[in-house]
Short mmCIF file of C-alpha atoms in Angstrom, two decimals:
data_model
loop_
_atom_site.label_atom_id
_atom_site.label_comp_id
_atom_site.label_asym_id
_atom_site.label_seq_id
_atom_site.Cartn_x
_atom_site.Cartn_y
_atom_site.Cartn_z
CA MET T 1 0.00 0.00 0.00
CA LYS T 2 1.11 3.54 -0.71
CA PRO T 3 2.65 5.52 2.21
CA LEU T 4 0.75 8.60 3.32
CA LYS T 5 1.78 12.09 2.27
CA VAL T 6 1.86 14.09 5.53
CA LEU T 7 2.01 17.77 6.44
CA PHE T 8 3.21 18.09 10.05
CA VAL T 9 2.66 21.41 11.87
CA GLU T 10 4.47 21.76 15.21
CA ASP T 11 6.48 24.55 16.86
CA GLU T 12 7.56 22.82 20.09
CA LEU T 13 11.00 21.28 19.56
CA HIS T 14 10.87 18.30 21.94
CA LYS T 15 7.39 17.20 20.86
CA LYS T 16 8.24 17.73 17.19
CA THR T 17 11.39 15.62 17.51
CA ARG T 18 9.56 12.79 19.25
CA LEU T 19 6.69 12.70 16.78
CA LEU T 20 9.03 12.84 13.79
CA GLU T 21 10.99 9.89 15.19
CA THR T 22 7.73 7.93 15.37
CA ILE T 23 6.72 8.87 11.83
CA ARG T 24 10.13 8.07 10.36
CA ALA T 25 10.17 4.72 12.17
CA HIS T 26 7.22 3.63 9.98
CA PRO T 27 8.20 4.22 6.32
CA GLU T 28 5.56 1.69 5.30
CA LEU T 29 2.94 4.15 6.61
CA PHE T 30 4.43 7.59 5.95
CA ASP T 31 6.44 9.36 3.28
CA GLU T 32 9.03 11.80 4.60
CA PRO T 33 6.73 14.47 6.11
CA GLN T 34 6.75 18.12 5.17
CA VAL T 35 7.28 20.08 8.41
CA VAL T 36 6.29 23.67 9.20
CA GLU T 37 5.93 25.62 12.45
CA THR T 38 3.14 28.16 11.80
CA THR T 39 -0.42 28.09 10.54
CA ALA T 40 0.43 30.60 7.80
CA SER T 41 3.14 28.28 6.44
CA ALA T 42 0.78 25.32 6.67
CA LEU T 43 -1.90 27.12 4.67
CA GLU T 44 0.67 27.96 1.95
CA ARG T 45 1.56 24.27 1.59
CA LEU T 46 -2.08 23.18 1.66
CA ALA T 47 -2.99 25.72 -1.02
CA SER T 48 -0.50 24.26 -3.47
CA SER T 49 -0.63 20.52 -2.75
CA ARG T 50 -2.87 17.67 -1.63
CA PHE T 51 -1.93 15.72 1.50
CA ASP T 52 -3.31 12.45 2.83
CA LEU T 53 -2.97 13.65 6.43
CA LEU T 54 -2.59 17.00 8.15
CA LEU T 55 -1.04 16.30 11.57
CA ALA T 56 -1.12 19.54 13.54
CA ASP T 57 -0.59 20.69 17.08
CA LEU T 58 -3.58 22.62 18.40
CA ILE T 59 -1.69 25.48 20.07
CA LEU T 60 0.24 27.15 17.24
CA PRO T 61 1.54 30.62 16.24
CA ARG T 62 0.09 32.22 13.15
CA GLN T 63 3.42 33.69 12.08
CA TYR T 64 7.03 32.91 13.02
CA ARG T 65 7.74 34.20 16.56
CA GLY T 66 4.06 34.99 16.98
CA GLU T 67 1.93 34.06 19.98
CA ALA T 68 0.68 30.47 19.99
CA SER T 69 -3.02 29.90 20.75
CA GLU T 70 -5.84 27.37 20.44
CA ALA T 71 -7.69 29.81 18.18
CA ASN T 72 -4.93 29.63 15.57
CA GLY T 73 -5.07 25.85 15.51
CA VAL T 74 -8.84 25.86 15.16
CA ASP T 75 -8.63 28.45 12.36
CA LEU T 76 -6.21 26.17 10.49
CA LEU T 77 -8.55 23.19 10.74
CA GLU T 78 -11.53 25.28 9.61
CA SER T 79 -9.55 26.58 6.65
CA VAL T 80 -8.68 23.06 5.47
CA GLU T 81 -12.36 22.43 4.82
CA GLN T 82 -12.47 25.31 2.31
CA PHE T 83 -9.87 23.91 -0.13
CA GLU T 84 -10.79 22.30 -3.43
CA ASP T 85 -10.19 18.57 -3.86
CA ALA T 86 -6.84 19.13 -5.59
CA CYS T 87 -5.47 20.88 -2.48
CA GLY T 88 -5.79 20.66 1.28
CA ALA T 89 -5.83 17.38 3.21
CA ALA T 90 -7.99 14.27 3.06
CA TYR T 91 -7.78 13.76 6.84
CA THR T 92 -6.87 16.02 9.74
CA LEU T 93 -5.57 14.97 13.14
CA SER T 94 -4.98 17.38 16.03
CA ILE T 95 -2.64 16.99 18.99
CA SER T 96 -2.42 18.91 22.26
CA ARG T 97 -0.65 18.58 25.59
CA ALA T 98 -3.09 21.02 27.26
CA ASP T 99 -4.98 19.56 30.26
CA GLN T 100 -8.06 21.67 29.60
CA LEU T 101 -9.55 23.26 26.50
CA SER T 102 -11.51 26.47 26.27
CA PRO T 103 -15.31 26.06 25.90
CA GLU T 104 -15.07 27.38 22.33
CA THR T 105 -12.44 24.78 21.40
CA GLN T 106 -14.41 21.97 23.08
CA LYS T 107 -17.44 22.96 21.04
CA PHE T 108 -15.40 22.98 17.83
CA PHE T 109 -14.09 19.45 18.36
CA SER T 110 -17.48 18.06 19.31
CA GLY T 111 -18.55 15.98 16.34
CA ARG T 112 -15.29 16.25 14.40
CA PRO T 113 -13.80 13.01 13.12
CA TRP T 114 -11.52 11.49 15.76
CA GLY T 115 -11.51 14.68 17.86
CA LEU T 116 -8.26 15.59 19.57
CA LEU T 117 -5.35 13.38 20.65
CA ARG T 118 -3.81 14.17 24.06
CA TYR T 119 -0.01 14.25 24.09
CA ARG T 120 2.16 13.57 27.15
CA ASP T 121 5.93 13.19 27.39
CA ASP T 122 5.70 10.28 29.85
CA THR T 123 3.51 7.96 27.73
CA THR T 124 3.41 6.61 24.19
CA VAL T 125 -0.40 6.59 23.93
CA CYS T 126 -0.60 9.54 21.54
CA LEU T 127 2.12 8.05 19.34
CA GLU T 128 0.31 4.71 19.23
CA ASP T 129 -2.94 6.50 18.36
CA ILE T 130 -1.29 8.24 15.41
CA ILE T 131 0.04 4.94 14.06
CA SER T 132 -3.34 3.24 14.50
CA ILE T 133 -5.19 6.03 12.69
CA ALA T 134 -2.57 6.14 9.91
CA ARG T 135 -3.05 2.41 9.32
CA TYR T 136 -6.81 2.96 9.08
CA ILE T 137 -6.37 5.80 6.56
CA GLN T 138 -3.95 3.78 4.45
CA LYS T 139 -6.25 0.74 4.33
CA ALA T 140 -9.34 2.89 3.73
CA GLN T 141 -7.68 4.57 0.76
CA ALA T 142 -6.71 1.15 -0.59
CA GLY T 143 -10.24 -0.18 -0.07
CA GLN T 144 -9.06 -2.71 2.53
CA ALA T 145 -10.84 -1.62 5.70
CA GLU T 146 -10.65 -4.20 8.50
CA ARG T 147 -13.61 -5.74 10.30
CA SER T 148 -13.96 -4.60 13.91
CA PRO T 149 -13.57 -7.24 16.66
CA ASP T 150 -16.45 -8.62 18.73
CA VAL T 151 -16.54 -7.42 22.35
CA ASP T 152 -18.35 -8.38 25.54
CA VAL T 153 -19.13 -4.82 26.68
CA LEU T 154 -19.62 -1.44 25.06
CA ILE T 155 -19.32 1.63 27.30
CA ILE T 156 -20.56 4.77 25.60
CA THR T 157 -20.58 8.39 26.76
CA ALA T 158 -22.12 11.51 25.28
CA LEU T 159 -19.01 13.69 25.42
CA LEU T 160 -15.25 13.40 25.17
CA GLU T 161 -14.81 15.62 28.25
CA PRO T 162 -15.31 15.00 31.07
CA GLU T 163 -17.17 11.71 30.50
CA PHE T 164 -15.07 9.68 28.05
CA VAL T 165 -11.74 10.69 29.61
CA SER T 166 -13.07 9.60 33.02
CA VAL T 167 -13.83 6.14 31.65
CA GLU T 168 -10.34 6.03 30.12
CA ARG T 169 -8.84 6.70 33.56
CA ALA T 170 -11.02 3.99 35.12
CA LEU T 171 -9.79 1.45 32.54
CA PRO T 172 -6.01 1.81 32.28
CA SER T 173 -5.76 -1.29 30.07
CA LEU T 174 -7.25 0.50 27.07
CA GLY T 175 -5.22 0.35 23.88
CA ALA T 176 -4.70 2.83 21.06
CA VAL T 177 -7.53 4.58 19.25
CA ARG T 178 -9.22 2.32 16.68
CA PRO T 179 -11.22 4.16 13.99
CA LEU T 180 -14.64 2.65 13.30
CA ASP T 181 -15.16 4.97 10.36
CA VAL T 182 -14.21 8.55 9.47
CA ARG T 183 -16.52 9.93 12.18
CA GLN T 184 -16.20 7.45 15.03
CA TYR T 185 -13.39 5.89 17.02
CA TYR T 186 -13.21 3.64 20.06
CA ARG T 187 -10.64 2.15 22.41
CA LEU T 188 -10.41 -1.55 23.16
CA GLY T 189 -9.28 -3.07 26.46
CA GLU T 190 -9.76 -5.89 28.92
CA LEU T 191 -11.20 -6.17 32.41
CA ASP T 192 -10.07 -9.00 34.69
CA LEU T 193 -12.78 -10.77 36.69
CA SER T 194 -12.21 -12.38 40.08
CA ASP T 195 -12.34 -15.90 38.62
CA ALA T 196 -9.52 -15.20 36.12
CA ARG T 197 -11.88 -14.65 33.19
CA LYS T 198 -11.29 -11.60 31.02
CA LEU T 199 -13.86 -9.30 29.46
CA SER T 200 -13.22 -7.47 26.21
CA ILE T 201 -14.47 -3.89 26.52
CA ALA T 202 -14.87 -1.14 23.92
CA VAL T 203 -15.17 2.48 25.03
CA ALA T 204 -16.51 5.23 22.77
CA HIS T 205 -18.18 8.62 22.86
CA CYS T 206 -20.89 10.08 20.64
CA GLU T 207 -20.07 12.63 17.96
CA ARG T 208 -22.14 15.22 19.80
CA MET T 209 -24.41 15.24 22.83
CA GLY T 210 -28.14 14.78 22.28
CA PRO T 211 -30.54 12.00 21.29
CA VAL T 212 -29.88 11.92 17.53
CA HIS T 213 -26.12 11.44 17.81
CA ALA T 214 -26.55 9.00 20.71
CA ALA T 215 -28.83 6.79 18.60
CA VAL T 216 -26.58 6.90 15.53
CA SER T 217 -23.34 6.26 17.42
CA THR T 218 -24.78 3.43 19.52
CA SER T 219 -26.32 1.74 16.48
CA LYS T 220 -23.05 1.88 14.51
CA LEU T 221 -21.00 0.58 17.41
CA CYS T 222 -23.42 -2.24 18.21
CA GLN T 223 -23.51 -3.35 14.59
CA ALA T 224 -19.71 -3.34 14.27
CA LEU T 225 -18.69 -4.66 17.71
CA THR T 226 -21.66 -6.93 18.60
CA PRO T 227 -21.50 -6.32 22.37
CA LYS T 228 -23.53 -8.37 24.84
CA LEU T 229 -23.85 -5.53 27.35
CA VAL T 230 -24.18 -1.79 26.64
CA VAL T 231 -23.60 0.68 29.47
CA MET T 232 -23.97 4.44 29.17
CA ALA T 233 -21.77 6.42 31.56
CA GLY T 234 -21.63 10.15 32.14
CA ILE T 235 -23.39 13.01 33.88
CA CYS T 236 -27.01 14.10 34.21
CA ALA T 237 -29.46 16.23 36.15
CA GLY T 238 -31.19 14.88 39.23
CA PHE T 239 -34.49 15.73 40.86
CA PRO T 240 -34.20 17.51 44.22
CA LYS T 241 -35.07 15.35 47.26
CA LYS T 242 -34.67 12.22 45.10
CA ALA T 243 -30.97 12.40 44.27
CA ASN T 244 -28.00 14.38 45.54
CA ILE T 245 -25.00 15.70 43.63
CA GLY T 246 -22.76 12.73 42.85
CA ASP T 247 -25.45 10.06 43.21
CA VAL T 248 -25.51 7.53 40.36
CA LEU T 249 -28.87 7.27 38.62
CA ALA T 250 -29.63 3.82 37.24
CA ALA T 251 -32.30 4.35 34.61
CA GLU T 252 -34.70 1.42 35.06
CA THR T 253 -37.02 3.12 32.57
CA SER T 254 -36.44 5.88 30.03
CA TRP T 255 -38.47 7.84 27.47
CA LEU T 256 -38.41 11.08 25.47
CA TRP T 257 -40.26 13.61 27.58
CA GLN T 258 -40.85 15.80 24.49
CA ASP T 259 -42.73 13.05 22.60
CA GLY T 260 -46.32 13.92 21.75
CA LYS T 261 -48.24 16.45 19.69
CA PHE T 262 -49.41 20.04 19.86
CA SER T 263 -53.11 20.57 19.30
CA VAL T 264 -55.56 23.47 19.48
CA THR T 265 -58.86 23.18 21.34
CA ASP T 266 -61.24 26.19 21.46
CA GLY T 267 -58.39 28.38 20.30
CA VAL T 268 -56.04 27.23 23.04
CA SER T 269 -52.79 25.48 22.09
CA ALA T 270 -51.79 22.54 24.26
CA PHE T 271 -49.22 19.76 24.23
CA GLN T 272 -50.37 16.17 24.64
CA GLU T 273 -47.63 13.82 25.87
CA SER T 274 -47.30 10.41 24.22
CA PRO T 275 -44.00 8.92 25.41
CA HIS T 276 -42.77 5.43 24.58
CA GLN T 277 -40.89 3.80 27.45
CA VAL T 278 -37.99 1.35 27.33
CA HIS T 279 -37.12 -0.77 30.38
CA VAL T 280 -33.98 -2.60 31.49
CA SER T 281 -34.08 -6.37 31.95
CA PRO T 282 -34.88 -8.20 35.22
CA LEU T 283 -31.25 -9.38 35.39
CA VAL T 284 -30.02 -5.80 35.23
CA LYS T 285 -32.46 -4.83 38.00
CA GLN T 286 -31.15 -7.67 40.15
CA CYS T 287 -27.56 -6.52 39.63
CA LEU T 288 -28.53 -2.96 40.48
CA LEU T 289 -30.15 -4.09 43.73
CA GLU T 290 -26.98 -5.94 44.71
CA MET T 291 -24.88 -2.94 43.77
CA MET T 292 -27.08 -0.60 45.81
CA ARG T 293 -26.37 -2.69 48.94
CA ASP T 294 -22.63 -3.03 48.33
CA ASP T 295 -21.17 -0.53 50.79
CA GLY T 296 -17.65 -1.22 49.55
CA ILE T 297 -18.42 0.40 46.19
CA TRP T 298 -19.79 3.60 47.65
CA ASN T 299 -17.46 3.97 50.66
CA ALA T 300 -14.57 4.05 48.16
CA PHE T 301 -15.79 7.53 47.14
CA GLY T 302 -15.59 8.86 50.71
CA ALA T 303 -12.36 10.84 50.40
CA ALA T 304 -13.27 12.36 47.03
CA SER T 305 -16.75 13.35 48.20
CA ARG T 306 -15.37 14.97 51.38
CA GLU T 307 -12.89 16.91 49.26
CA ALA T 308 -15.77 18.08 47.04
CA GLY T 309 -17.79 19.02 50.12
CA ILE T 310 -20.74 16.74 49.35
CA ALA T 311 -22.24 13.52 50.68
CA THR T 312 -20.86 10.12 49.74
CA PRO T 313 -22.67 9.03 46.56
CA LYS T 314 -25.23 6.24 46.42
CA LEU T 315 -27.12 4.37 43.71
CA VAL T 316 -30.61 5.65 42.94
CA CYS T 317 -32.76 3.42 40.74
CA GLY T 318 -35.76 4.83 38.92
CA PRO T 319 -37.14 6.41 35.75
CA VAL T 320 -34.92 8.84 33.83
CA ALA T 321 -36.45 11.12 31.20
CA THR T 322 -34.53 12.07 28.07
CA GLY T 323 -34.92 15.32 26.14
CA ALA T 324 -33.37 17.00 23.12
CA ALA T 325 -32.51 20.21 24.99
CA VAL T 326 -30.32 21.10 27.95
CA LEU T 327 -32.73 21.81 30.80
CA ALA T 328 -32.12 24.71 33.17
CA ASP T 329 -35.72 25.48 34.11
CA ALA T 330 -37.13 24.10 37.36
CA LYS T 331 -40.73 24.63 36.19
CA VAL T 332 -40.25 22.47 33.11
CA ARG T 333 -38.37 19.90 35.19
CA ASP T 334 -41.16 19.67 37.76
CA SER T 335 -43.87 19.48 35.09
CA ILE T 336 -42.30 16.26 33.79
CA ALA T 337 -42.78 14.66 37.20
CA GLN T 338 -46.32 16.04 37.46
CA THR T 339 -47.57 15.04 34.00
CA GLN T 340 -45.44 12.10 32.83
CA HIS T 341 -43.97 10.06 35.71
CA ARG T 342 -44.21 11.06 39.35
CA ALA T 343 -41.29 8.76 40.27
CA VAL T 344 -38.80 10.27 37.79
CA VAL T 345 -35.38 10.69 39.39
CA GLY T 346 -33.34 12.34 36.66
CA LEU T 347 -33.06 13.98 33.26
CA ASP T 348 -30.53 13.61 30.46
CA MET T 349 -30.20 13.84 26.67
CA GLU T 350 -29.08 10.34 25.62
CA THR T 351 -30.34 7.42 27.71
CA TYR T 352 -33.56 6.70 25.80
CA PRO T 353 -31.97 6.58 22.30
CA VAL T 354 -29.10 4.45 23.63
CA TYR T 355 -31.68 2.03 25.06
CA VAL T 356 -33.62 1.93 21.79
CA ALA T 357 -30.48 1.30 19.74
CA ALA T 358 -29.24 -1.39 22.14
CA GLU T 359 -32.64 -3.08 22.28
CA SER T 360 -32.72 -3.16 18.46
CA SER T 361 -29.31 -4.87 18.24
CA SER T 362 -29.37 -8.64 17.78
CA SER T 363 -26.22 -9.12 19.90
CA VAL T 364 -27.15 -7.03 22.94
CA LYS T 365 -28.62 -9.01 25.83
CA ALA T 366 -28.74 -6.19 28.38
CA PHE T 367 -28.27 -2.43 28.68
CA VAL T 368 -28.26 0.19 31.42
CA SER T 369 -27.46 3.87 31.94
CA LEU T 370 -25.41 4.77 35.04
CA LYS T 371 -25.00 8.54 35.05
CA SER T 372 -23.98 10.62 38.03
CA VAL T 373 -25.84 13.79 39.08
CA CYS T 374 -23.93 17.03 38.48
CA ASP T 375 -26.84 19.50 38.81
CA VAL T 376 -30.59 19.64 39.45
CA GLY T 377 -31.74 21.06 36.10
CA ASP T 378 -32.60 24.59 37.25
CA LYS T 379 -31.31 28.11 36.61
CA GLU T 380 -28.39 27.48 38.99
CA LYS T 381 -27.06 24.83 36.57
CA ALA T 382 -23.25 25.04 36.43
CA ASP T 383 -20.17 22.96 35.61
CA LYS T 384 -18.76 22.82 39.15
CA TYR T 385 -19.37 19.12 39.79
CA GLN T 386 -19.12 17.73 36.26
CA ALA T 387 -15.61 16.27 36.57
CA TYR T 388 -16.40 14.70 39.97
CA ALA T 389 -19.69 13.22 38.74
CA ALA T 390 -18.07 11.84 35.58
CA THR T 391 -15.44 10.07 37.70
CA VAL T 392 -18.08 8.56 39.99
CA SER T 393 -20.09 7.33 37.00
CA ALA T 394 -17.04 5.76 35.35
CA LYS T 395 -16.05 3.83 38.46
CA ALA T 396 -19.64 2.79 39.16
CA THR T 397 -19.89 1.52 35.58
CA ILE T 398 -16.86 -0.75 36.08
CA ALA T 399 -18.35 -2.04 39.35
CA PHE T 400 -21.64 -2.86 37.61
CA ILE T 401 -19.90 -4.70 34.77
CA ARG T 402 -18.07 -6.87 37.30
CA LYS T 403 -21.32 -7.75 39.05
CA PHE T 404 -23.18 -8.45 35.83
CA PHE T 405 -20.56 -10.87 34.57
CA SER T 406 -19.97 -12.51 37.96
CA ARG T 407 -22.80 -14.93 37.20
CA PRO T 408 -21.96 -18.18 35.41
CA GLY T 409 -22.85 -18.15 31.76
CA GLN T 410 -22.81 -14.37 31.28
CA LEU T 411 -19.55 -14.49 29.32
CA GLY T 412 -20.49 -17.10 26.75
CA ARG T 413 -21.31 -16.16 23.20
#
């Protein structure tokens, strides 16, 4: 297969040297890359030539000796999309060592193919990801795309940050990024059970938050990876007096709270709810009951919860309503409990479509959503507890998977 023609944009000497060593160590994947240090120089090259891959740091200067910023990197990626087919780059891949991104940059990368690779000097993960993605591009261009492996478990989150990265931290065995297609990637790893069995686990995040992208991403992943168990991890809103910040909501039932129709009677417009509900299996409910009573799981969060100044989390089982909009209105929140399900414990934007997609998959035997409460869906909604809640959800998800597969026969295919 033909090696990839690469334009590499990087101004940091140590990182540039390390990445170039990796690229040059794989001549079967890469031609000798063209290397520039500024976005202006990159755009000049892209305007006169066609590359298979643009590999670019996110924080770059526009001109030589200029100030480096995320905005310059984002501008470069946006500009690539404007080139004609004879110029530009077929694929783009961004790299950053920054621990946190600005809200504007996070929004830009939401939904972009493969998102952003995190670079660190003390690991080779980013380097392995680049090689894995390059192999995918090379095979895709040659019409030799590989079939994805079968897995026991699929963990899916709505967002890259803070949800997906929290699951990555909870599963240190995860390997390099594996592209599913040009818009979706996943990581593959293993989880050891107490009886020496091993589970194969795939972890992925949706292209964007919301029900449409959750349904599409889950359906694609289930079709390609044929998991037996699908678990959604992440963060959500809880109902006051039913769940505290940090509590994990196990959605026994879910539906779209905006389902229904608007009608006019005697000149008055009204909305008539008509939600379709999806329920988890009896086996999942049994596992949740056991998990609820397992003090060891929840006491492990004691130090983190004290540091955050909140109560130790617990598992709350009940109905969770899904909507297509972020909810920061207590009146709307309370009306859902009053008109649709008085026992509702939480609200999110993805659980129902994930359940529908999983239920429609021939391989999936069980599914559950285990999201942790980060706010109560009112005007005080903020991001203060998102990272903490995402961590709690990720660890609770691993605990549930262990319990689910602790029963004989749950691993067989």
